[in-house]
PDB file of C-alpha atoms in Angstrom:
ATOM      1  CA  MET A   1      20.150   2.866  -5.217  1.00 41.00           C
ATOM      2  CA  VAL A   2      21.964   3.674  -8.780  1.00 46.00           C
ATOM      3  CA  ARG A   3      21.034   7.472  -8.250  1.00 54.00           C
ATOM      4  CA  ARG A   4      22.650   7.574  -4.433  1.00 55.00           C
ATOM      5  CA  THR A   5      25.568   5.913  -6.050  1.00 84.00           C
ATOM      6  CA  LYS A   6      26.237   8.764  -8.603  1.00 84.00           C
ATOM      7  CA  GLU A   7      25.417  11.400  -6.093  1.00 86.00           C
ATOM      8  CA  GLU A   8      28.211   9.798  -4.110  1.00 86.00           C
ATOM      9  CA  ALA A   9      30.216   9.586  -6.952  1.00 87.00           C
ATOM     10  CA  LEU A  10      29.882  12.899  -7.762  1.00 89.00           C
ATOM     11  CA  ALA A  11      31.093  14.302  -4.163  1.00 91.00           C
ATOM     12  CA  THR A  12      33.943  11.837  -4.242  1.00 92.00           C
ATOM     13  CA  ARG A  13      35.031  13.811  -7.472  1.00 93.00           C
ATOM     14  CA  ASP A  14      34.578  17.217  -6.405  1.00 92.00           C
ATOM     15  CA  SER A  15      36.092  16.367  -2.848  1.00 94.00           C
ATOM     16  CA  ILE A  16      39.917  14.817  -4.568  1.00 95.00           C
ATOM     17  CA  LEU A  17      39.061  17.853  -6.873  1.00 94.00           C
ATOM     18  CA  ASP A  18      38.222  20.055  -3.411  1.00 93.00           C
ATOM     19  CA  ALA A  19      41.339  18.706  -1.945  1.00 95.00           C
ATOM     20  CA  ALA A  20      43.730  19.527  -5.685  1.00 93.00           C
ATOM     21  CA  GLU A  21      43.087  23.227  -5.950  1.00 92.00           C
ATOM     22  CA  HIS A  22      44.381  23.419  -2.493  1.00 93.00           C
ATOM     23  CA  LEU A  23      47.333  21.395  -2.507  1.00 95.00           C
ATOM     24  CA  PHE A  24      48.567  22.950  -5.778  1.00 93.00           C
ATOM     25  CA  ALA A  25      47.861  26.417  -4.835  1.00 90.00           C
ATOM     26  CA  ARG A  26      49.954  25.499  -1.185  1.00 90.00           C
ATOM     27  CA  ASP A  27      52.190  23.522  -3.089  1.00 91.00           C
ATOM     28  CA  GLY A  28      52.817  23.947  -6.671  1.00 89.00           C
ATOM     29  CA  VAL A  29      51.413  20.992  -8.706  1.00 88.00           C
ATOM     30  CA  SER A  30      55.378  18.685  -9.368  1.00 85.00           C
ATOM     31  CA  ARG A  31      55.670  18.834  -5.918  1.00 89.00           C
ATOM     32  CA  THR A  32      51.787  17.411  -5.134  1.00 92.00           C
ATOM     33  CA  SER A  33      50.620  13.267  -6.269  1.00 92.00           C
ATOM     34  CA  LEU A  34      48.486  12.046  -6.090  1.00 94.00           C
ATOM     35  CA  GLN A  35      49.047   9.882  -2.781  1.00 94.00           C
ATOM     36  CA  HIS A  36      48.766  13.986  -1.620  1.00 96.00           C
ATOM     37  CA  ILE A  37      45.424  14.666  -2.448  1.00 96.00           C
ATOM     38  CA  ALA A  38      44.608  11.086  -1.812  1.00 95.00           C
ATOM     39  CA  SER A  39      44.971  11.378   1.687  1.00 95.00           C
ATOM     40  CA  ALA A  40      44.185  15.651   1.644  1.00 95.00           C
ATOM     41  CA  CYS A  41      40.307  13.806   0.640  1.00 91.00           C
ATOM     42  CA  GLY A  42      40.349  10.481   3.210  1.00 92.00           C
ATOM     43  CA  VAL A  43      40.345   8.463  -0.352  1.00 93.00           C
ATOM     44  CA  THR A  44      42.540   5.520  -1.537  1.00 92.00           C
ATOM     45  CA  ARG A  45      44.590   6.535  -5.350  1.00 92.00           C
ATOM     46  CA  GLY A  46      42.581   3.928  -6.478  1.00 92.00           C
ATOM     47  CA  ALA A  47      39.750   6.053  -6.182  1.00 92.00           C
ATOM     48  CA  ILE A  48      41.140   8.923  -7.878  1.00 94.00           C
ATOM     49  CA  TYR A  49      42.633   6.676 -10.972  1.00 94.00           C
ATOM     50  CA  TRP A  50      38.464   6.155 -11.482  1.00 93.00           C
ATOM     51  CA  HIS A  51      37.833   9.530 -11.551  1.00 94.00           C
ATOM     52  CA  PHE A  52      40.863  10.624 -13.521  1.00 94.00           C
ATOM     53  CA  ARG A  53      43.182   8.785 -15.532  1.00 91.00           C
ATOM     54  CA  ASP A  54      46.044  10.566 -14.833  1.00 90.00           C
ATOM     55  CA  LYS A  55      47.292  14.248 -13.265  1.00 88.00           C
ATOM     56  CA  ALA A  56      47.499  15.913 -16.027  1.00 84.00           C
ATOM     57  CA  GLU A  57      43.516  15.554 -16.372  1.00 88.00           C
ATOM     58  CA  LEU A  58      42.770  15.603 -12.818  1.00 92.00           C
ATOM     59  CA  PHE A  59      44.914  19.123 -13.676  1.00 88.00           C
ATOM     60  CA  ASN A  60      42.314  20.034 -16.501  1.00 85.00           C
ATOM     61  CA  GLU A  61      39.003  19.289 -14.846  1.00 88.00           C
ATOM     62  CA  MET A  62      40.245  21.325 -12.259  1.00 88.00           C
ATOM     63  CA  MET A  63      41.048  24.661 -14.530  1.00 84.00           C
ATOM     64  CA  ASN A  64      37.512  23.729 -16.569  1.00 83.00           C
ATOM     65  CA  ARG A  65      35.259  24.151 -12.931  1.00 83.00           C
ATOM     66  CA  ALA A  66      36.816  27.657 -12.941  1.00 79.00           C
ATOM     67  CA  THR A  67      36.056  30.697 -14.966  1.00 69.00           C
ATOM     68  CA  LEU A  68      39.565  32.307 -15.414  1.00 70.00           C
ATOM     69  CA  PRO A  69      39.767  35.762 -15.772  1.00 72.00           C
ATOM     70  CA  MET A  70      40.518  35.901 -19.907  1.00 70.00           C
ATOM     71  CA  GLU A  71      37.887  33.442 -20.120  1.00 68.00           C
ATOM     72  CA  ALA A  72      35.350  35.472 -19.081  1.00 58.00           C
ATOM     73  CA  LEU A  73      33.917  36.511 -21.879  1.00 54.00           C
ATOM     74  CA  ARG A  74      30.589  36.325 -23.316  1.00 51.00           C
ATOM     75  CA  GLN A  75      30.394  34.152 -26.273  1.00 47.00           C
ATOM     76  CA  PRO A  76      29.489  35.159 -29.918  1.00 47.00           C
ATOM     77  CA  SER A  77      26.026  35.995 -30.598  1.00 48.00           C
ATOM     78  CA  GLY A  78      27.061  35.580 -34.419  1.00 52.00           C
ATOM     79  CA  ALA A  79      25.485  39.247 -35.118  1.00 57.00           C
ATOM     80  CA  ALA A  80      28.789  42.415 -34.337  1.00 60.00           C
ATOM     81  CA  PRO A  81      28.410  44.299 -31.086  1.00 66.00           C
ATOM     82  CA  LEU A  82      27.230  47.747 -32.147  1.00 78.00           C
ATOM     83  CA  ASP A  83      30.557  49.061 -30.765  1.00 89.00           C
ATOM     84  CA  PRO A  84      33.502  46.835 -30.748  1.00 92.00           C
ATOM     85  CA  VAL A  85      35.973  48.542 -28.682  1.00 93.00           C
ATOM     86  CA  ALA A  86      32.626  48.467 -25.833  1.00 92.00           C
ATOM     87  CA  GLU A  87      32.896  44.757 -25.988  1.00 90.00           C
ATOM     88  CA  VAL A  88      36.156  44.537 -25.679  1.00 91.00           C
ATOM     89  CA  ARG A  89      36.864  47.278 -23.016  1.00 93.00           C
ATOM     90  CA  SER A  90      33.843  45.250 -21.630  1.00 91.00           C
ATOM     91  CA  TRP A  91      36.004  41.598 -21.205  1.00 88.00           C
ATOM     92  CA  VAL A  92      38.895  42.942 -20.074  1.00 91.00           C
ATOM     93  CA  LEU A  93      37.225  44.781 -17.420  1.00 93.00           C
ATOM     94  CA  GLY A  94      35.413  41.495 -15.863  1.00 90.00           C
ATOM     95  CA  ALA A  95      38.449  40.214 -16.076  1.00 90.00           C
ATOM     96  CA  PHE A  96      39.875  42.508 -13.845  1.00 93.00           C
ATOM     97  CA  ARG A  97      36.210  42.225 -11.081  1.00 92.00           C
ATOM     98  CA  LEU A  98      35.869  38.441 -11.566  1.00 89.00           C
ATOM     99  CA  THR A  99      40.145  37.754 -10.171  1.00 91.00           C
ATOM    100  CA  VAL A 100      39.323  40.123  -7.024  1.00 94.00           C
ATOM    101  CA  THR A 101      35.839  39.546  -6.370  1.00 93.00           C
ATOM    102  CA  ASP A 102      36.749  35.224  -7.279  1.00 89.00           C
ATOM    103  CA  PRO A 103      38.399  33.384  -4.602  1.00 89.00           C
ATOM    104  CA  ARG A 104      38.293  30.319  -6.551  1.00 87.00           C
ATOM    105  CA  THR A 105      39.060  32.102  -9.834  1.00 86.00           C
ATOM    106  CA  ARG A 106      41.752  33.720  -8.437  1.00 88.00           C
ATOM    107  CA  ARG A 107      43.496  30.540  -6.968  1.00 88.00           C
ATOM    108  CA  VAL A 108      43.054  28.682  -9.810  1.00 86.00           C
ATOM    109  CA  PHE A 109      44.074  30.678 -12.071  1.00 84.00           C
ATOM    110  CA  GLU A 110      47.509  31.304 -10.068  1.00 86.00           C
ATOM    111  CA  ILE A 111      47.801  27.882  -9.734  1.00 86.00           C
ATOM    112  CA  ALA A 112      48.269  28.054 -13.718  1.00 81.00           C
ATOM    113  CA  THR A 113      50.624  31.065 -14.354  1.00 80.00           C
ATOM    114  CA  HIS A 114      52.465  30.506 -11.089  1.00 81.00           C
ATOM    115  CA  LYS A 115      52.286  26.197  -9.632  1.00 83.00           C
ATOM    116  CA  VAL A 116      52.960  24.875 -12.442  1.00 79.00           C
ATOM    117  CA  GLU A 117      55.564  23.469 -14.668  1.00 76.00           C
ATOM    118  CA  TYR A 118      55.087  22.915 -18.443  1.00 72.00           C
ATOM    119  CA  ILE A 119      56.886  19.362 -17.807  1.00 70.00           C
ATOM    120  CA  ASP A 120      56.042  16.173 -19.973  1.00 69.00           C
ATOM    121  CA  GLU A 121      52.883  14.776 -17.674  1.00 65.00           C
ATOM    122  CA  LEU A 122      51.471  18.495 -18.425  1.00 67.00           C
ATOM    123  CA  SER A 123      51.937  18.752 -21.437  1.00 70.00           C
ATOM    124  CA  ALA A 124      47.779  18.509 -21.853  1.00 68.00           C
ATOM    125  CA  VAL A 125      48.285  21.731 -19.166  1.00 70.00           C
ATOM    126  CA  ARG A 126      50.675  23.364 -22.252  1.00 76.00           C
ATOM    127  CA  GLU A 127      47.950  22.520 -25.018  1.00 79.00           C
ATOM    128  CA  ARG A 128      44.834  23.613 -23.106  1.00 75.00           C
ATOM    129  CA  HIS A 129      46.980  27.321 -22.072  1.00 78.00           C
ATOM    130  CA  LEU A 130      48.304  27.247 -25.700  1.00 84.00           C
ATOM    131  CA  ALA A 131      44.155  27.130 -27.116  1.00 84.00           C
ATOM    132  CA  ARG A 132      42.458  29.512 -24.866  1.00 82.00           C
ATOM    133  CA  TYR A 133      45.229  31.978 -25.707  1.00 87.00           C
ATOM    134  CA  ASN A 134      44.513  31.035 -29.046  1.00 91.00           C
ATOM    135  CA  GLN A 135      40.849  30.967 -28.928  1.00 89.00           C
ATOM    136  CA  TRP A 136      40.422  35.058 -26.326  1.00 89.00           C
ATOM    137  CA  VAL A 137      42.168  36.317 -29.707  1.00 93.00           C
ATOM    138  CA  THR A 138      40.840  35.672 -32.664  1.00 93.00           C
ATOM    139  CA  ARG A 139      37.533  36.620 -31.152  1.00 90.00           C
ATOM    140  CA  ALA A 140      39.039  39.889 -30.037  1.00 92.00           C
ATOM    141  CA  GLU A 141      41.174  40.276 -33.301  1.00 94.00           C
ATOM    142  CA  LYS A 142      37.120  39.995 -34.658  1.00 93.00           C
ATOM    143  CA  CYS A 143      35.863  42.545 -33.223  1.00 92.00           C
ATOM    144  CA  LEU A 144      38.822  45.195 -33.614  1.00 94.00           C
ATOM    145  CA  LYS A 145      38.083  43.525 -37.238  1.00 94.00           C
ATOM    146  CA  ALA A 146      35.504  45.500 -36.481  1.00 93.00           C
ATOM    147  CA  ALA A 147      36.256  48.390 -35.095  1.00 93.00           C
ATOM    148  CA  ILE A 148      38.335  49.447 -37.877  1.00 93.00           C
ATOM    149  CA  ALA A 149      35.983  48.849 -40.259  1.00 92.00           C
ATOM    150  CA  GLN A 150      33.224  51.264 -38.678  1.00 91.00           C
ATOM    151  CA  GLY A 151      36.550  53.688 -37.963  1.00 91.00           C
ATOM    152  CA  LEU A 152      36.770  53.792 -34.533  1.00 92.00           C
ATOM    153  CA  LEU A 153      40.774  52.629 -34.284  1.00 91.00           C
ATOM    154  CA  THR A 154      42.749  53.438 -37.031  1.00 90.00           C
ATOM    155  CA  PRO A 155      45.551  51.394 -35.559  1.00 85.00           C
ATOM    156  CA  LYS A 156      49.551  51.079 -36.598  1.00 89.00           C
ATOM    157  CA  VAL A 157      48.953  47.131 -36.249  1.00 92.00           C
ATOM    158  CA  SER A 158      47.487  45.004 -37.161  1.00 94.00           C
ATOM    159  CA  ALA A 159      43.623  43.816 -36.367  1.00 95.00           C
ATOM    160  CA  ARG A 160      45.533  40.448 -34.429  1.00 96.00           C
ATOM    161  CA  THR A 161      49.342  41.751 -33.481  1.00 96.00           C
ATOM    162  CA  ALA A 162      46.390  44.845 -31.351  1.00 96.00           C
ATOM    163  CA  ALA A 163      44.443  41.724 -30.238  1.00 95.00           C
ATOM    164  CA  ARG A 164      47.891  40.739 -28.799  1.00 96.00           C
ATOM    165  CA  GLY A 165      49.497  43.165 -26.615  1.00 96.00           C
ATOM    166  CA  LEU A 166      45.669  43.665 -25.435  1.00 95.00           C
ATOM    167  CA  TRP A 167      46.029  40.135 -24.158  1.00 93.00           C
ATOM    168  CA  ALA A 168      49.906  40.636 -22.782  1.00 94.00           C
ATOM    169  CA  LEU A 169      48.725  43.926 -20.790  1.00 95.00           C
ATOM    170  CA  VAL A 170      45.646  41.818 -19.011  1.00 93.00           C
ATOM    171  CA  ASP A 171      47.410  38.667 -18.226  1.00 90.00           C
ATOM    172  CA  GLY A 172      50.406  40.283 -17.344  1.00 93.00           C
ATOM    173  CA  LEU A 173      48.318  42.935 -14.908  1.00 94.00           C
ATOM    174  CA  ILE A 174      47.163  40.108 -13.411  1.00 92.00           C
ATOM    175  CA  GLN A 175      49.907  37.835 -13.321  1.00 90.00           C
ATOM    176  CA  PHE A 176      52.243  40.470 -11.531  1.00 93.00           C
ATOM    177  CA  TRP A 177      48.557  41.789  -8.315  1.00 94.00           C
ATOM    178  CA  LEU A 178      48.501  37.902  -8.250  1.00 91.00           C
ATOM    179  CA  LEU A 179      52.232  38.460  -6.320  1.00 90.00           C
ATOM    180  CA  GLU A 180      51.549  41.548  -4.042  1.00 92.00           C
ATOM    181  CA  PRO A 181      47.470  42.446  -4.054  1.00 93.00           C
ATOM    182  CA  GLN A 182      48.715  45.091  -2.164  1.00 94.00           C
ATOM    183  CA  ALA A 183      50.444  46.759  -4.649  1.00 95.00           C
ATOM    184  CA  PHE A 184      47.650  48.211  -6.328  1.00 96.00           C
ATOM    185  CA  ASP A 185      43.845  48.719  -7.071  1.00 97.00           C
ATOM    186  CA  LEU A 186      43.457  45.599 -10.120  1.00 96.00           C
ATOM    187  CA  ARG A 187      40.597  46.771 -11.465  1.00 96.00           C
ATOM    188  CA  ARG A 188      41.206  50.547 -11.230  1.00 97.00           C
ATOM    189  CA  THR A 189      44.841  50.259 -11.998  1.00 97.00           C
ATOM    190  CA  GLY A 190      43.352  47.419 -14.705  1.00 97.00           C
ATOM    191  CA  THR A 191      40.809  50.348 -15.927  1.00 97.00           C
ATOM    192  CA  GLN A 192      43.220  53.504 -16.132  1.00 97.00           C
ATOM    193  CA  LEU A 193      46.022  51.219 -18.194  1.00 97.00           C
ATOM    194  CA  VAL A 194      43.356  49.183 -20.976  1.00 96.00           C
ATOM    195  CA  ASP A 195      41.545  52.334 -21.468  1.00 96.00           C
ATOM    196  CA  CYS A 196      45.243  53.844 -22.315  1.00 96.00           C
ATOM    197  CA  TYR A 197      45.826  51.443 -25.089  1.00 95.00           C
ATOM    198  CA  LEU A 198      42.228  50.836 -26.945  1.00 94.00           C
ATOM    199  CA  ASP A 199      43.138  55.520 -27.262  1.00 93.00           C
ATOM    200  CA  ALA A 200      46.127  54.533 -27.998  1.00 93.00           C
ATOM    201  CA  LEU A 201      44.567  52.137 -31.101  1.00 92.00           C
ATOM    202  CA  ARG A 202      42.191  55.574 -31.939  1.00 87.00           C
ATOM    203  CA  SER A 203      45.377  57.734 -32.700  1.00 73.00           C
ATOM    204  CA  ALA A 204      46.142  57.066 -36.345  1.00 54.00           C
ATOM    205  CA  ALA A 205      48.435  60.507 -35.921  1.00 41.00           C
ATOM    206  CA  THR A 206      51.782  59.781 -37.854  1.00 39.00           C
ATOM    207  CA  PRO A 207      54.357  60.317 -34.815  1.00 44.00           C
ATOM    208  CA  VAL A 208      56.239  63.587 -34.939  1.00 41.00           C
ATOM    209  CA  HIS A 209      60.601  62.687 -35.168  1.00 43.00           C
ATOM    210  CA  PRO A 210      62.623  65.797 -33.139  1.00 46.00           C
ATOM    211  CA  ALA A 211      63.816  68.287 -35.297  1.00 46.00           C
ATOM    212  CA  ARG A 212      67.289  67.168 -36.385  1.00 48.00           C
ATOM    213  CA  HIS A 213      69.782  70.284 -36.085  1.00 43.00           C
TER     214      HIS A 213
END
């Protein structure tokens, strides 16, 4: 009996998260109340509060169920990758692939970028977003530093600045694609742009300025 009760509680929790995910995607986070979510999944508001402290916690748990594009990177093994540039490239191409092929990833990422306001009620959401950003940039910076040490890259900016630029390129491209998926092929265009970016980091040539007459 206890086991069945636990299973039922987990099923209720999942149904709440499913309802929240779809309502947030349709109506936005600020316009979706806990009562809306309760009605959508056939439970009371009390049942929601039994599982989640508030809407912010519910939102973050919904986020935790999905692997967002820029979080889809391999966990560090402790050893430096043989080709750090290929490692970073693999991360970002994986982000494009996941966005295109996984409906939940796409839906939750769209909620996180286009359907949420960082108001006081959802300050925890902002903190989570910043934490994931800093984690990704730090890992990418580590790989780029290793690439510089191996002579694979010779950028004119710091490894951290290069990592931030790569994040901006990939995250921004995915966000724009979500607004109009038919506008371009995310995987093909994304691969081309990332390769252009990495090629630019490989070049140490001093820019040539036009001769003055």
